[in-house]
Coordinates of C-alpha atoms in Angstrom, one line a residue:
X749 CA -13.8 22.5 -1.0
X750 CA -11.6 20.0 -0.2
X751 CA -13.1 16.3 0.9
X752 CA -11.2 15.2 4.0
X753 CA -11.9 11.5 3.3
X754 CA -10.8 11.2 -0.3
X755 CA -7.7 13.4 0.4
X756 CA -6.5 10.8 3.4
X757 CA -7.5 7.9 1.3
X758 CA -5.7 9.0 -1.6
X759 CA -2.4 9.9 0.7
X760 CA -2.5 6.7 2.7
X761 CA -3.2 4.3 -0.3
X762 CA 0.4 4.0 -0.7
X763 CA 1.2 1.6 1.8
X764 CA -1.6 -0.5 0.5
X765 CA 0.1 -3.8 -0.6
X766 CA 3.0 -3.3 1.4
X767 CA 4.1 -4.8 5.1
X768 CA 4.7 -2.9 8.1
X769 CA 8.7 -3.1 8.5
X770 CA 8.7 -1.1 11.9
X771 CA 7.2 0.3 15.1
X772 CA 8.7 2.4 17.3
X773 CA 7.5 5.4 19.8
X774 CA 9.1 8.5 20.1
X775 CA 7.2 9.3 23.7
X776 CA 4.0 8.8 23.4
X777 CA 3.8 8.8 19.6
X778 CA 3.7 5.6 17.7
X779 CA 5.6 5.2 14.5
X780 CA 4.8 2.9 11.7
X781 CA 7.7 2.0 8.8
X782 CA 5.7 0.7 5.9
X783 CA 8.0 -1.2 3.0
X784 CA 11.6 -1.5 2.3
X785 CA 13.8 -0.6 5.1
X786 CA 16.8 1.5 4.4
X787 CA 19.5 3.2 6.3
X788 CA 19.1 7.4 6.7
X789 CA 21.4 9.5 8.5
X790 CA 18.9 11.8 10.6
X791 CA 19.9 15.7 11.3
X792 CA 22.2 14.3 14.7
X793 CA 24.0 12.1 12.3
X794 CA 22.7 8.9 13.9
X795 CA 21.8 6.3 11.3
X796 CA 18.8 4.7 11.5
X797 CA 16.5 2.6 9.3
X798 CA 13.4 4.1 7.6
X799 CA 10.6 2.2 5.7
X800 CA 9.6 3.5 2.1
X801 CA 6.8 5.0 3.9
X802 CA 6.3 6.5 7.9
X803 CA 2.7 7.1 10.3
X804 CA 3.6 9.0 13.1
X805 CA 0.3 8.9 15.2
X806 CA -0.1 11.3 18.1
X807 CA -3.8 10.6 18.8
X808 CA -5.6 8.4 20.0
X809 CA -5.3 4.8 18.8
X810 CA -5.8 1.4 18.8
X811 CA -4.6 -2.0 17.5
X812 CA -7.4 -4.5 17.6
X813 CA -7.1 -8.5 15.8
X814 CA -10.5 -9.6 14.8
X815 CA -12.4 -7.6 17.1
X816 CA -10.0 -7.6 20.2
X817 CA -8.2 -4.8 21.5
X818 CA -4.4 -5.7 21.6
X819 CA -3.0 -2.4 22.4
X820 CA -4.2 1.6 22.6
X821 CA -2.2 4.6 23.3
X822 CA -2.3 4.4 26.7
X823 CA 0.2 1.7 25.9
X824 CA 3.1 4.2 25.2
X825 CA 2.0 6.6 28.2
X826 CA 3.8 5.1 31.2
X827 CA 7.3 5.2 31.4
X828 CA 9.8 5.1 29.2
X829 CA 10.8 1.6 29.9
X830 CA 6.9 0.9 29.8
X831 CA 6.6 2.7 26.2
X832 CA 9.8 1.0 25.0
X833 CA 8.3 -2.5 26.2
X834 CA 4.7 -1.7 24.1
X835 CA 6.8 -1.2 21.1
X836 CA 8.6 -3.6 21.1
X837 CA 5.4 -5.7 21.8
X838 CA 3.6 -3.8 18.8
X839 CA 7.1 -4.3 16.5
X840 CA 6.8 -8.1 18.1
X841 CA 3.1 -8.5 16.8
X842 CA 3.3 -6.6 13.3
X843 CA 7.0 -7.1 12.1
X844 CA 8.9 -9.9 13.4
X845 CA 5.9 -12.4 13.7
X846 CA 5.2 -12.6 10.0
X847 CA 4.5 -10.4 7.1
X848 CA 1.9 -7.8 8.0
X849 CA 0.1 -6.5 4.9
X850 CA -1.2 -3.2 5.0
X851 CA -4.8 -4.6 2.6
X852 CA -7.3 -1.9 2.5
X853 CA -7.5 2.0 4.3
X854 CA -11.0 4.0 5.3
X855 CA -11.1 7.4 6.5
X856 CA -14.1 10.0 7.6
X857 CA -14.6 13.5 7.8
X858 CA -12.7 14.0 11.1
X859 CA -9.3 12.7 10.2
X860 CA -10.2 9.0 11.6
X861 CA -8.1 6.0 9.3
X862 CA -8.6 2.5 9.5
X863 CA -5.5 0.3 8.3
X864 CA -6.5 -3.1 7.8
X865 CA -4.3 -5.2 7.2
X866 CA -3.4 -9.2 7.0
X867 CA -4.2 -11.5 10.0
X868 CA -7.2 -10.0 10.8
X869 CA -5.1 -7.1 12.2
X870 CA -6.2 -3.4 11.9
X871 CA -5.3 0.1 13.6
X872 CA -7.7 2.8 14.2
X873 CA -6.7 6.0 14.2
X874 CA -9.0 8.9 16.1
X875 CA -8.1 12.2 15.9
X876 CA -8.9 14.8 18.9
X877 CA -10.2 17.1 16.8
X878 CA -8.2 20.2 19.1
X879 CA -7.2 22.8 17.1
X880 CA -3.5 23.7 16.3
X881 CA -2.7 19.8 18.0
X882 CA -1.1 18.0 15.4
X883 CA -3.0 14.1 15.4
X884 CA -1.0 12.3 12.8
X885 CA 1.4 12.7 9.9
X886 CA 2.2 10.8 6.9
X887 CA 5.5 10.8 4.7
X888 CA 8.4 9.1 2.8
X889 CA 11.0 9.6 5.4
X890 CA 13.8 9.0 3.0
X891 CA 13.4 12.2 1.0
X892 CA 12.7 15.3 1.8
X893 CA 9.6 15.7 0.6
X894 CA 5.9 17.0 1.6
X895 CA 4.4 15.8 4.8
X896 CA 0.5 15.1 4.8
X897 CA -0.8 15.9 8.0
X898 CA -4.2 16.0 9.9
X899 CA -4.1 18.7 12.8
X900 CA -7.2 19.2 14.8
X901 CA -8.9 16.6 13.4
X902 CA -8.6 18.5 9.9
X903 CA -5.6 18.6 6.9
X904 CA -2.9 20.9 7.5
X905 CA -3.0 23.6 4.8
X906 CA 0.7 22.8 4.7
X907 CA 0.1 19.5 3.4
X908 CA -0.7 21.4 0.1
X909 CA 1.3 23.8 -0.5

């Protein structure tokens, strides 16, 4: 049987160490570049930069600084011009402020994370739990390789395989 919280913990210690190096929203998601940026051509041809590591979150989320709630997903729900504001808040906040260090991850039974990281910064990550709704996704976006992904509050088979 596989445990849920040891397998996310394992897959998201990577970042551990390293600084967040983007946000972004593609809709209402939230994506997080963790390390190095580099340059990727993406399957339009449009170059774009990618960190060593990507979080795409679909869920429900929040970014909090010692205790207070700085932003949620509700952020990236409005408009586009709205969403594209948040992020650049977020990207304002995490990235161009200072170094953000991704310093410790948790995770529970039901897909939750929590990234803490430097500044007394952290994001929460809590999954739906719907079946067949993909919550969140993990992956070095400069390879093609395996995705690890929690859908439905659980780990995609597919993560795997």
């Amino acid at each position: 049987m596989i445990d849920t919280r040891k397998e996310i913990e394992r897959h998201l210690s990577a970042p551990r160490g390293l600084n967040v190096s983007g946000i972004s929203h593609a809709a209402n998601m939230l994506t997080m570049q963790f390390g190095s940026l580099r340059q990727v051509t993406n399957f339009k041809g449009a170059v774009k930069q990618v960190g060593e590591w990507a979080l795409h979150i679909q869920c429900n989320w929040q970014v909090e600084r010692t205790g207070e709630i700085i932003a949620t997903q509700n952020a990236l729900s409005g408009t586009d011009e709205e969403a594209h504001r948040a992020a650049e808040q977020l990207d304002e906040l995490l990235v161009k402020h200072g170094l953000t260090i991704v310093e410790d991850v948790l995770a529970n039974e039901s897909g939750g994370v929590i990234l803490s990281m430097s500044e007394g910064l952290r994001v929460t990550i809590t999954p739906a739990g719907i079946p067949d709704e993909e919550d969140w996704r993990f992956f070095a976006p400069a390879f093609d390789a395996q995705h690890f992904v929690i859908e439905g509050g659980k780990i995609d088979p597919y993560s795997f395989s």
